[in-house]
Short mmCIF file of C-alpha atoms in Angstrom, two decimals:
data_model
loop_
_atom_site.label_atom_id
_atom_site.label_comp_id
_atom_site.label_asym_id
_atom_site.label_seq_id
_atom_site.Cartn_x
_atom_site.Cartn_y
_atom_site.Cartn_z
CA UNK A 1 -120.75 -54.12 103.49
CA UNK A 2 -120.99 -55.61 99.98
CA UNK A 3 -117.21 -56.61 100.19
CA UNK A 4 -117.58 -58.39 103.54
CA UNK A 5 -120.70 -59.72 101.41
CA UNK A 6 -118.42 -60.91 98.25
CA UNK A 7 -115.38 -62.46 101.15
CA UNK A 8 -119.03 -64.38 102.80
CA UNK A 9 -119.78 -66.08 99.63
CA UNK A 10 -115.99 -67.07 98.56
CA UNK A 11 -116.21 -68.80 101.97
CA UNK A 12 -119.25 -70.34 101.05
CA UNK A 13 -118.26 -71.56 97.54
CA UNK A 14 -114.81 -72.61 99.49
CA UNK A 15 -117.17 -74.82 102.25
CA UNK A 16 -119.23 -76.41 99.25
CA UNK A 17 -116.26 -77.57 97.88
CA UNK A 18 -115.12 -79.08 101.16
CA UNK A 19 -118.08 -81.42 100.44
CA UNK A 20 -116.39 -83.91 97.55
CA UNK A 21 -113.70 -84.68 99.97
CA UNK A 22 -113.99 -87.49 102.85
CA UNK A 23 -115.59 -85.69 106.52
CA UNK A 24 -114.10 -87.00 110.03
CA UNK A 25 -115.91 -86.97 112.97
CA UNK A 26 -114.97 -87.77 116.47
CA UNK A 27 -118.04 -88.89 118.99
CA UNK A 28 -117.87 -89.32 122.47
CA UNK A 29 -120.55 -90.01 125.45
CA UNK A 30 -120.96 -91.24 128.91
CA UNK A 31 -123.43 -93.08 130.40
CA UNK A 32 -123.94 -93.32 134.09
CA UNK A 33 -126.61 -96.41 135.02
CA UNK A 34 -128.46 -96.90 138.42
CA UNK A 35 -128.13 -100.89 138.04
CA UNK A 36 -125.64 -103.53 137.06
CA UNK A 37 -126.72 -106.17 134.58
CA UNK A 38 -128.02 -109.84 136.09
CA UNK A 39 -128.53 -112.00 132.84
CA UNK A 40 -129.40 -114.75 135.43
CA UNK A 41 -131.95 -114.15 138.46
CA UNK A 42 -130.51 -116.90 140.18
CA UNK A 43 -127.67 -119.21 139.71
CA UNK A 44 -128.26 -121.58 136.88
CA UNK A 45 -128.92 -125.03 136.95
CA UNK A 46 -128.12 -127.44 134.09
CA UNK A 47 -128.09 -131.14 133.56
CA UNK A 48 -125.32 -133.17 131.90
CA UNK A 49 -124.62 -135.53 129.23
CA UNK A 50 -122.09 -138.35 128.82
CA UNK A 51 -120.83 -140.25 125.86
CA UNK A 52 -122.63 -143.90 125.53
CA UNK A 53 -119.88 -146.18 123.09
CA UNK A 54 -122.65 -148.33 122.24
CA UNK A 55 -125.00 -145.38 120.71
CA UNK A 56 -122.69 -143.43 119.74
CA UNK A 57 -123.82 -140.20 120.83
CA UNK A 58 -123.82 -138.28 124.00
CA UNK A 59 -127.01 -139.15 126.70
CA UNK A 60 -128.15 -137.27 129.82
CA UNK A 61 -126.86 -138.55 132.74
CA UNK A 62 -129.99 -139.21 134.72
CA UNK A 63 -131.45 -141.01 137.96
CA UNK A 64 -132.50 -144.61 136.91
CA UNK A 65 -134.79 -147.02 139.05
CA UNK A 66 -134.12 -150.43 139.61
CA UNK A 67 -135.78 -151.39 136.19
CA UNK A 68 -133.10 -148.91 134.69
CA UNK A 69 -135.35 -146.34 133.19
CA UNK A 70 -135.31 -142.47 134.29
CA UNK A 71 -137.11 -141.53 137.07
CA UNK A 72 -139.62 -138.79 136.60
CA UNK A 73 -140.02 -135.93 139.24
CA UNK A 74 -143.92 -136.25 139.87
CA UNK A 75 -143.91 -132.35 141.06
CA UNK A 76 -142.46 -131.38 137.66
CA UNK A 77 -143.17 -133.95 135.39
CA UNK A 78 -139.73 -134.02 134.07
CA UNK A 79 -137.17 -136.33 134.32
CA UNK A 80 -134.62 -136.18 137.31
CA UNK A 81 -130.76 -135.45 136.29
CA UNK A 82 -128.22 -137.45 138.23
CA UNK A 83 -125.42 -134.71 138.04
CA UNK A 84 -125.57 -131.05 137.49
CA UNK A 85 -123.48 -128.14 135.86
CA UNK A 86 -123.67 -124.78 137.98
CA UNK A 87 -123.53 -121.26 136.49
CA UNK A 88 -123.39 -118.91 139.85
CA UNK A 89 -125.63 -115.66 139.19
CA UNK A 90 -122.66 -113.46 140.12
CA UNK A 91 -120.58 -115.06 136.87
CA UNK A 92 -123.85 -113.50 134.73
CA UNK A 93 -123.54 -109.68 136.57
CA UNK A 94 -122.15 -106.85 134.80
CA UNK A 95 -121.23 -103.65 136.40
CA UNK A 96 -122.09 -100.96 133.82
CA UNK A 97 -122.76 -98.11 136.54
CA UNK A 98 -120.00 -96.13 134.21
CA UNK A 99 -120.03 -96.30 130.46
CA UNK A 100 -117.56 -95.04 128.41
CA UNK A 101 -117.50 -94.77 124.46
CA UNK A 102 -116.29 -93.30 121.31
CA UNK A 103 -115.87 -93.44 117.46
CA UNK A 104 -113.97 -91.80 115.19
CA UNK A 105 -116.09 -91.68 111.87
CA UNK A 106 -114.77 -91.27 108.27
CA UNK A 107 -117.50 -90.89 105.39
CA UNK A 108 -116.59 -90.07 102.17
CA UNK A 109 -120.10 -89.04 99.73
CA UNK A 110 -119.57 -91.47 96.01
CA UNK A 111 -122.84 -90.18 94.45
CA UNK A 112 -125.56 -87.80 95.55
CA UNK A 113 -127.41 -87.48 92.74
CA UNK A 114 -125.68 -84.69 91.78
CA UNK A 115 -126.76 -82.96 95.22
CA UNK A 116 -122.86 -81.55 95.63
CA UNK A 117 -122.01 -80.37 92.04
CA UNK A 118 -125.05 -78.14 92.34
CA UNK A 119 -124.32 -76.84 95.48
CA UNK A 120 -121.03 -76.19 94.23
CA UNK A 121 -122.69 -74.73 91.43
CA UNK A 122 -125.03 -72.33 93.90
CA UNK A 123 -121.93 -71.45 95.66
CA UNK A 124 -120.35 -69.98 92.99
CA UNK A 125 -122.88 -67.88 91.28
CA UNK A 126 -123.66 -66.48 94.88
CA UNK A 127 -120.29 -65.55 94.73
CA UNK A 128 -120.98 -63.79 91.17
CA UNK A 129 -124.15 -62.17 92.62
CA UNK A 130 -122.15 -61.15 95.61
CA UNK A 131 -118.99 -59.58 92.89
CA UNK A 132 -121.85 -57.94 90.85
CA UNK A 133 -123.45 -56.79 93.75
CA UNK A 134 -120.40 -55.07 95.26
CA UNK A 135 -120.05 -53.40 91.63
CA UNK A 136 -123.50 -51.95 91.57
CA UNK A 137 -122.80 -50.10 94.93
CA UNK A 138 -119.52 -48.91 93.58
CA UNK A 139 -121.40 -47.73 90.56
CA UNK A 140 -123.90 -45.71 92.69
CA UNK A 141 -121.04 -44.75 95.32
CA UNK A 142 -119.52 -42.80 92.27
CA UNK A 143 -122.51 -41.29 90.72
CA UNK A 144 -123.86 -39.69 94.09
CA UNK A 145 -120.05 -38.69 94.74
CA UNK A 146 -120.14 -36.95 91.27
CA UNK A 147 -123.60 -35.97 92.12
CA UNK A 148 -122.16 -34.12 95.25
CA UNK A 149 -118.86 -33.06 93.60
CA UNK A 150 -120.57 -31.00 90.70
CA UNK A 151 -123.19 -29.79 94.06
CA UNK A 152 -119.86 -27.99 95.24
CA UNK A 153 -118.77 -26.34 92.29
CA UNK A 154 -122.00 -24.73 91.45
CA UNK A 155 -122.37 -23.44 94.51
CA UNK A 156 -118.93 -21.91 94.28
CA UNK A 157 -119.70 -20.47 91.11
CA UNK A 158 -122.92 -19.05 92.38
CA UNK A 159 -121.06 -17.54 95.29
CA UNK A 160 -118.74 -15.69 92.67
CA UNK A 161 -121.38 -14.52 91.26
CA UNK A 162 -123.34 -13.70 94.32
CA UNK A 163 -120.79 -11.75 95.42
CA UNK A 164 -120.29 -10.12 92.22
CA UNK A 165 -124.11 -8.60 92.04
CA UNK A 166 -123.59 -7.36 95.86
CA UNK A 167 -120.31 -5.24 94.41
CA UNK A 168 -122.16 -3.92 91.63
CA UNK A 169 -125.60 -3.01 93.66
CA UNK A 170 -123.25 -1.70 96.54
CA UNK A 171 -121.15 0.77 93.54
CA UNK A 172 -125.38 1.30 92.26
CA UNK A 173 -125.90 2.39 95.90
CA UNK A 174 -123.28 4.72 95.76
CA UNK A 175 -123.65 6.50 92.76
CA UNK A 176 -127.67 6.71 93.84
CA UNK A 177 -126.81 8.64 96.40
CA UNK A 178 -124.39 10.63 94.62
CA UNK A 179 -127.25 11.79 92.43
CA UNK A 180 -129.84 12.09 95.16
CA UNK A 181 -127.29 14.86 96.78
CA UNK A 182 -126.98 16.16 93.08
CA UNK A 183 -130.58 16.91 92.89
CA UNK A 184 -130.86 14.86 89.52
CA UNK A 185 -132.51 11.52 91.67
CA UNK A 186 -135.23 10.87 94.53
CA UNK A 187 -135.54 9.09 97.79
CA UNK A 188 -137.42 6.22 95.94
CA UNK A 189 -134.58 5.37 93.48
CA UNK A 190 -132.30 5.34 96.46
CA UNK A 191 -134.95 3.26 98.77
CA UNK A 192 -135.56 0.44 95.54
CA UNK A 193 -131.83 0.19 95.50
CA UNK A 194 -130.98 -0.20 98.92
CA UNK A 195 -133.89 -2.99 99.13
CA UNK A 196 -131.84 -4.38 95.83
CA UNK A 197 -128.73 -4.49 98.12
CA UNK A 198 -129.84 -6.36 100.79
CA UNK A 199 -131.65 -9.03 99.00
CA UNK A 200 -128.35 -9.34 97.41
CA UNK A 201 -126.54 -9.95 100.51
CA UNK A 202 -129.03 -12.31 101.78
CA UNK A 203 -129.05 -14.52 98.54
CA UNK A 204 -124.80 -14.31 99.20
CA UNK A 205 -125.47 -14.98 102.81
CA UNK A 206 -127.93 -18.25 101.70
CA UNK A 207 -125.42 -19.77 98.70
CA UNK A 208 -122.23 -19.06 101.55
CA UNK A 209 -124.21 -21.62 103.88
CA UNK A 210 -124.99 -24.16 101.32
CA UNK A 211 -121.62 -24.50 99.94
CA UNK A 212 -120.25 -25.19 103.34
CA UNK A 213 -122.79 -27.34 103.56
CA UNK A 214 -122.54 -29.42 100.14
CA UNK A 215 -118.76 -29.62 101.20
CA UNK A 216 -119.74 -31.46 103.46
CA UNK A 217 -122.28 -33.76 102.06
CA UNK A 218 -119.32 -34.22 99.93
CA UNK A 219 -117.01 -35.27 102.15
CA UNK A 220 -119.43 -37.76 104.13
CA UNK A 221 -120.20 -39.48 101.06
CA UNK A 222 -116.70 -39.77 100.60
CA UNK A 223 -116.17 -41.28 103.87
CA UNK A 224 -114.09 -38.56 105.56
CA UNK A 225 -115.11 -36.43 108.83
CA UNK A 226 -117.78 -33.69 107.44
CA UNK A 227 -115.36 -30.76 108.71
CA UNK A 228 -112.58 -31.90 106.66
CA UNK A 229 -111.42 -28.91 103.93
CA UNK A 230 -110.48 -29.50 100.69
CA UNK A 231 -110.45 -27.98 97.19
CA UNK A 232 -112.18 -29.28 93.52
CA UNK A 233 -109.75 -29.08 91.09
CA UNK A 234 -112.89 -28.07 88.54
CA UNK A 235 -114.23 -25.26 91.19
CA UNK A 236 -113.23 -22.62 88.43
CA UNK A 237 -115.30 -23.36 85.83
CA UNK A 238 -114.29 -21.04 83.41
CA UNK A 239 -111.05 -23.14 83.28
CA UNK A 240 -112.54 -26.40 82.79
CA UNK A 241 -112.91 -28.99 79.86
CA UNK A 242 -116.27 -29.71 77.93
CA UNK A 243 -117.40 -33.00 78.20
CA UNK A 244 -116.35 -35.50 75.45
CA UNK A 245 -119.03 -36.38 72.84
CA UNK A 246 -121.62 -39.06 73.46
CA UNK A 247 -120.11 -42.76 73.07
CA UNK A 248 -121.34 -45.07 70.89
CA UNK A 249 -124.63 -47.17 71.75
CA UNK A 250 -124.42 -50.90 71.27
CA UNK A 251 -127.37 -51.95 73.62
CA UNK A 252 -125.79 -56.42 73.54
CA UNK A 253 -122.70 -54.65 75.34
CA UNK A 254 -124.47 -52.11 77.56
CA UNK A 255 -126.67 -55.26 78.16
CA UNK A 256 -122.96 -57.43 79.27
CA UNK A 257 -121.85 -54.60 81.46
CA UNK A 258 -124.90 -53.23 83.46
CA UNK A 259 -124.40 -54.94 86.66
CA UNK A 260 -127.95 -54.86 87.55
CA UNK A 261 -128.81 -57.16 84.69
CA UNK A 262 -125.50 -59.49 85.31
CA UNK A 263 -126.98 -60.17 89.17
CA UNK A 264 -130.36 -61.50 87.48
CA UNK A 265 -128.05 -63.74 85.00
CA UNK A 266 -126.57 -64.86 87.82
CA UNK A 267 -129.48 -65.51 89.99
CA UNK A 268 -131.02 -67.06 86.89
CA UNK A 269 -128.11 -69.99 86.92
CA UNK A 270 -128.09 -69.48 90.68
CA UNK A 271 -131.79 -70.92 90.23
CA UNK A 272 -130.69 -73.80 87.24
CA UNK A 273 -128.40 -74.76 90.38
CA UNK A 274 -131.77 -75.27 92.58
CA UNK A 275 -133.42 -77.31 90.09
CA UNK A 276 -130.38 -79.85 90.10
CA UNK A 277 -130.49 -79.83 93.76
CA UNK A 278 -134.55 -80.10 94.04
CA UNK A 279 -133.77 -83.07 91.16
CA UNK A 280 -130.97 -84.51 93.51
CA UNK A 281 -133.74 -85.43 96.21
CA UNK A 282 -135.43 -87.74 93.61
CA UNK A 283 -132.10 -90.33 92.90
CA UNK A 284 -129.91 -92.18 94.84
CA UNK A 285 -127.34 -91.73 97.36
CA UNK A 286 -124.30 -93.90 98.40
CA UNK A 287 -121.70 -93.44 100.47
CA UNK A 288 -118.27 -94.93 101.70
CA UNK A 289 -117.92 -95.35 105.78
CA UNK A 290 -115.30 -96.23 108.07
CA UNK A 291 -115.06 -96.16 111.76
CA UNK A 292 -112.86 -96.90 115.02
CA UNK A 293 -115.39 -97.47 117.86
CA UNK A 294 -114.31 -97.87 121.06
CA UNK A 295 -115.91 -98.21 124.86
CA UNK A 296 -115.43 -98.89 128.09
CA UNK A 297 -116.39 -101.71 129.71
CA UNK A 298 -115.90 -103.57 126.48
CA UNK A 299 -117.65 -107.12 125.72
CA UNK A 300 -114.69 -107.87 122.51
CA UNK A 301 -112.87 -110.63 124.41
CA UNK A 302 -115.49 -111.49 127.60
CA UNK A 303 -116.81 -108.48 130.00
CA UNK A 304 -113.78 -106.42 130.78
CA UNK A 305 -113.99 -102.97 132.89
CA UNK A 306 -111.20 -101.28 130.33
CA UNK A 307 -110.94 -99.16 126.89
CA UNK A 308 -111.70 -101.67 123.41
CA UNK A 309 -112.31 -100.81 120.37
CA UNK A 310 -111.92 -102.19 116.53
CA UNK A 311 -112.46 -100.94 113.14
CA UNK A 312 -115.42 -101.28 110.55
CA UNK A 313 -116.05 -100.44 106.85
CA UNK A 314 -118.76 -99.86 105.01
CA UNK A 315 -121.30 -98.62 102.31
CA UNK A 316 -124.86 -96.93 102.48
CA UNK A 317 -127.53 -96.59 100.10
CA UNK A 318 -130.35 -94.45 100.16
CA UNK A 319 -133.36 -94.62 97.50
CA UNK A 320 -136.12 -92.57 97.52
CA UNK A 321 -139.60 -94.84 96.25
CA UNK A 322 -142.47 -92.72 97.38
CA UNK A 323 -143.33 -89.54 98.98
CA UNK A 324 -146.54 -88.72 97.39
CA UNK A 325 -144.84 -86.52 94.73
CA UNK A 326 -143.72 -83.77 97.20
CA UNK A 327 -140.16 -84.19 95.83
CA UNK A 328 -141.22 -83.79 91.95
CA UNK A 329 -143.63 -80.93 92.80
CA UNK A 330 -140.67 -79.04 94.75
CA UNK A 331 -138.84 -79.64 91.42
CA UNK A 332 -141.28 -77.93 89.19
CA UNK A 333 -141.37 -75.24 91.93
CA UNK A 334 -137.63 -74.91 91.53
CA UNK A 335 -138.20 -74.57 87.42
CA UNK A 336 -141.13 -72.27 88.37
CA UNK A 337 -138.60 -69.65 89.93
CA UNK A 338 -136.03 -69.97 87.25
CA UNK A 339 -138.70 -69.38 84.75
CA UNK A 340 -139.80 -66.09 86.58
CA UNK A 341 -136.34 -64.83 86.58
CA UNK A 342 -136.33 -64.98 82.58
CA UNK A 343 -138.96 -63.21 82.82
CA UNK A 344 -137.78 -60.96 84.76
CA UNK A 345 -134.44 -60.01 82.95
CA UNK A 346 -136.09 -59.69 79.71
CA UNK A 347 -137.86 -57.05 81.53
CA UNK A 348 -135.06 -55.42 83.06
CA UNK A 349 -133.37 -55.23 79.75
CA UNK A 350 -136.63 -53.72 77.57
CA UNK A 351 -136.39 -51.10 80.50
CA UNK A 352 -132.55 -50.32 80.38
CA UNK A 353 -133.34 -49.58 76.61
CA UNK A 354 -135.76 -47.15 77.46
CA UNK A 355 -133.28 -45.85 80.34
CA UNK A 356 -130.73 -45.33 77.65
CA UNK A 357 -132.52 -43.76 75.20
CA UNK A 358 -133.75 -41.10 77.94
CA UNK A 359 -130.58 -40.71 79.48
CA UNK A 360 -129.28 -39.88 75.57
CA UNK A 361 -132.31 -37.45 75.30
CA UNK A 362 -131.47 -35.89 78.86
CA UNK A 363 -127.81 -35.15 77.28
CA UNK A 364 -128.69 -33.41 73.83
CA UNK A 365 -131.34 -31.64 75.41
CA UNK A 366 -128.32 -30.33 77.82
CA UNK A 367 -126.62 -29.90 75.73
CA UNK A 368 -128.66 -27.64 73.60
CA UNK A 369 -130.11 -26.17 77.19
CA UNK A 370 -126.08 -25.26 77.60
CA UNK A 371 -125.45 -23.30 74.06
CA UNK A 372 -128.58 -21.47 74.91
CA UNK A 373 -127.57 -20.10 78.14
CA UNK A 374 -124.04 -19.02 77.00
CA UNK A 375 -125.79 -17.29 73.84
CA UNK A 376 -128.39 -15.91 76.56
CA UNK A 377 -125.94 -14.84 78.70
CA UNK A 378 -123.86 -12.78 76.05
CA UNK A 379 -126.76 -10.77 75.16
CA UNK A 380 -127.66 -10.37 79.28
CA UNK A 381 -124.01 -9.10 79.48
CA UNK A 382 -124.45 -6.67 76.81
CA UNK A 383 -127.79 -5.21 78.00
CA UNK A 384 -126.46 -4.81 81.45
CA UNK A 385 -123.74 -2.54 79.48
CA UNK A 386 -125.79 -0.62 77.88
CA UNK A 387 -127.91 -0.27 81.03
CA UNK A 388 -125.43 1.11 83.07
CA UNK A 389 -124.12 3.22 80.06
CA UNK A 390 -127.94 5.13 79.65
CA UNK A 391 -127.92 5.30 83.52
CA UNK A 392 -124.44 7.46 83.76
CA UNK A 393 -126.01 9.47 80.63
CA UNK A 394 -129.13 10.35 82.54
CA UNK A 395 -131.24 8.64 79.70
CA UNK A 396 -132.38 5.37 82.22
CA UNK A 397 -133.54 5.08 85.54
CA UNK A 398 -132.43 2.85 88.48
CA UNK A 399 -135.30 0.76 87.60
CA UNK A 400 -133.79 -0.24 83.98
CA UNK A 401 -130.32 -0.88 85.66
CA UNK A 402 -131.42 -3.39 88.35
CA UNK A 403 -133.73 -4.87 85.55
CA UNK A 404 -131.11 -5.15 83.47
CA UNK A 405 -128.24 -6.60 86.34
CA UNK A 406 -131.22 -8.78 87.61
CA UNK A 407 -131.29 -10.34 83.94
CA UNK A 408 -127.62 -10.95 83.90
CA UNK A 409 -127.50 -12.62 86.90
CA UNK A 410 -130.38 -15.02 86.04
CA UNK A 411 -128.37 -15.65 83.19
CA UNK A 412 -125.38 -16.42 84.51
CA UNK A 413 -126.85 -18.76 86.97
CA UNK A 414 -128.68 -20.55 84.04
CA UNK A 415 -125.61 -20.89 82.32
CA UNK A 416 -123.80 -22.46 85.96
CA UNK A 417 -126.89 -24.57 86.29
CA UNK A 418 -126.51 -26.03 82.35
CA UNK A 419 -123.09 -26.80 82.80
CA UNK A 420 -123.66 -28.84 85.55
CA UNK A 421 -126.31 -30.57 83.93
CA UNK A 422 -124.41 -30.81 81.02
CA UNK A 423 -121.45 -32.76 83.56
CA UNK A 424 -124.58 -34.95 85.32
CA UNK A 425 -125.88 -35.55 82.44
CA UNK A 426 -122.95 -37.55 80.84
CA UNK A 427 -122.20 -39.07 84.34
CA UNK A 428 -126.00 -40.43 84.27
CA UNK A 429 -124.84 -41.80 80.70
CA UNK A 430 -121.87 -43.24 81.33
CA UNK A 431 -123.65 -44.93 84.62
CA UNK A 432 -126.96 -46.41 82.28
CA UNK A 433 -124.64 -47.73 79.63
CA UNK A 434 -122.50 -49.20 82.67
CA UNK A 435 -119.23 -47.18 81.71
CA UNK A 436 -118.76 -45.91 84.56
CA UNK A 437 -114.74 -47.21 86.12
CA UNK A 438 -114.10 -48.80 89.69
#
C-alpha cells in the first residue's frame, strides 16, 4: 500500500508539471430550437432617395402637390414616399431548428502568481512524504519480522529444554521407583515426582503449540501462507554470534535518518508550498488563448445552413482588488499550519532523544541482565549436580533434586529469555537511531 502510495504521488508531481505547458481542449454541443428566427414581423417597407445635381446630395423621392411641396399623410402625420424599397419577411427568417458548434481551445498559463511553481513544489514533497512514508513501514515491517523471528527461536530453545526436564524427571521417576521397591523410599516421594512429570509434559505440550504457532505468525508477517515450513538459521543458539557493540550516537545524523522526522520536514516545506499557493490567490493572472470555432448554420459570409469556422487569439487578465481580506487571512492560515509543524518536529526530535537514550539503557541493562543469567545458570548447573550426586548417595531427598532441576531450568530459560532480549534489544536500537537497512 505505501508503494502504490509513493507511484500515486510521482503521478501527481508528473500532472503538476503538465501545468507549465499549453492545455487543448475540444468543445462540442447541439442545440435543437422549437422556432426559426423572423428579424422582421412583416415584410419591410422603406422609402427611397435620389440624387438632386443642383443640391448636391441625395433627397427622398416623395409625392408632391401641385405647389410642389410633399404631401403629408393626415392619418400618420408623415410625409408620403413616391417609390418604395421592399424587404420580404421570408429574406429576414432563419431556420436554426438544428445548431451545430465546436471549438478547439489552446491556452497556455504566462503568470499565475506563482500558483504552478508551488504546486509543483507540493507535488514533489508529497512525493518525499509518500518515499519516507513507504520507508517507515519498511522499517516497522522488519522490526516486527525480527520481533517474530527471535519469537521462533526461543521457543525452540525452550522446547529443547522442555524436553530435556521431561527426560530427566522421567529417569527421576524411574530410579524413585527403583528405591520405593528397595525399601529405602515412600509412596510420597514417588507421588511428588510423578506430579513433577506431568507438569513437565504439559509445559512441553504448551511451548510445542506455541512454536508452531509463532512459525506461523512468522510466516504471515512475512507474507507467505501460515502453513508454510521453514528453518531459522539462528534456531541453535548455542551456535550463534553475540551481537556487535553499541554504535556510535550522533543524535544531527540519527535526526537525518529517522524517517518519522524526515515526513514532518517534508510536510513542513509541503506547507511553505501552501503559503505560495494561498499568496498566489492575491496577484495576477494572465494567460495566452487561441481558438478554432466553428458552427453550423454559420452567419461568416450571410446565413448559410453548412459547417464555418475561423480562428482567434488572445490574452486574459485576472486581478484580484477586493474580497474583504478572505484571501490574506487564508494566507496567514497557511503560515499558521507551517508554523505548527515546527513546532511539531522540534517536538518529535526532543522525544527521539529521549527514545534513544532509553533504547541505549534497554541494551546495557540486557546486556548486564544476559552475563547474569549465564553466571546464574553455571551455578544452577552445578547445584543440580550435586543434587543428583547426594540423591544416588542417599544423603538428599527427591524434594532437593526437583528443587534443584526446577532451579536449573528457570535458569536456563532466563538465560534463553536474555539472549533474546539482548538480540531485540539492539534491533530496537538500530530501528530508534534509524539504522535499520531496506
Amino acid at each position: 500500500m505505501a508503494q502504490e502510495n509513493v507511484r500515486g504521488a510521482a503521478s501527481l508531481k508528473g500532472a503538476a508539471r503538465a501545468a507549465y505547458l499549453p492545455g487543448i481542449d475540444f468543445t462540442g454541443s447541439y442545440i435543437y430550437n422549437q422556432r426559426i428566427i423572423n428579424l422582421l414581423s412583416e415584410d419591410a417597407k422603406l422609402p427611397t432617395m435620389s440624387f438632386d445635381p443642383s443640391t448636391g446630395s441625395y433627397q427622398y423621392n416623395l409625392v408632391k402637390g401641385p405647389d410642389g411641396k410633399p404631401v403629408v399623410n393626415p392619418s400618420t402625420g408623415s410625409y408620403i414616399p413616391s417609390e418604395i424599397a421592399v424587404i420580404p419577411k421570408e429574406a429576414m427568417s432563419y431556420d436554426i431548428h438544428n445548431v451545430f458548434a465546436g471549438a478547439f481551445t489552446l491556452t497556455q498559463p504566462v503568470y499565475m502568481g506563482g500558483q504552478i511553481r508551488a504546486l509543483n513544489q507540493i507535488a514533489g514533497f508529497g512525493e518525499k512524504i509518500a518515499k519516507a512514508m513507504s520507508n517507515s513501514v519498511a522499517e516497522d515491517i522488519i522490526y516486527s519480522v525480527d520481533e517474530a523471528y527471535w519469537t521462533v527461536v526461543s521457543l525452540k530453545e525452550k522446547k529443547k529444554l522442555a524436553e530435556s526436564f521431561v527426560s530427566l524427571t522421567d529417569s527421576l521417576c524411574y530410579n524413585v521407583k527403583l528405591m520405593l521397591e528397595e525399601g529405602v523410599a515412600t509412596k510420597s516421594d514417588l507421588l511428588s515426582v510423578e506430579v513433577r512429570a506431568n507438569e513437565a509434559n504439559i509445559a512441553l505440550a504448551k511451548v510445542s503449540n506455541g512454536l508452531v504457532l509463532s512459525r506461523m505468525a512468522l510466516a504471515q508477517i512475512c507474507g507467505l501462507p501460515p502453513d508454510t515450513k521453514m528453518e531459522l538459521s539462528d534456531e541453535d543458539l548455542s551456535t550463534m554470534d553475540m551481537e556487535p557493540a553499541s554504535p556510535v550516537i550522533d543524535l544531527s545524523q540519527v535526526y537525518d535518518r529517522r524517517q518519522d522526522l524526515e515526513i514532518v520536514r517534508q510536510s513542513i516545506n509541503l506547507l511553505k508550498g501552501r503559503e505560495a499557493l494561498s499568496l498566489s490567490e492575491m496577484l495576477p493572472k494572465i494567460a495566452v488563448i487561441g481558438a478554432y470555432s466553428f458552427s453550423n448554420p454559420n452567419f461568416i459570409d450571410g446565413f448559410k445552413k453548412r459547417f464555418g469556422g475561423g480562428f482567434s487569439v488572445g490574452a486574459t487578465l485576472q486581478v484580484p482588488i477586493w474580497h474583504w481580506g478572505g484571501d490574506y487571512k487564508r494566507y496567514k492560515a497557511a503560515k499558521s499550519s507551517t508554523s505548527a509543524q515546527r513546532l511539531l518536529l522540534e517536538d518529535l526530535e526532543e522525544k527521539v532523544e529521549l527514545q534513544v537514550n532509553q533504547a541505549r539503557f534497554s541494551l546495557d541493562e540486557a546486556e548486564k541482565t544476559y552475563r547474569m543469567t549465564v553466571t546464574n545458570l553455571q551455578k544452577a548447573e552445578e547445584n543440580r549436580m550435586q543434587a543428583q550426586m547426594g540423591f544416588k548417595e542417599g544423603v538428599l531427598t527427591t524434594s532437593d533434586v526437583l528443587a534443584a532441576q526446577t532451579a536449573w531450568l528457570g535458569a536456563n530459560s532466563e538465560k534463553i529469555d536474555a539472549e533474546i532480549g539482548l538480540h531485540l534489544a539492539h534491533t530496537y536500537l538500530s530501528k530508534v537511531l534509524g539504522l535499520l537497512r531496506y
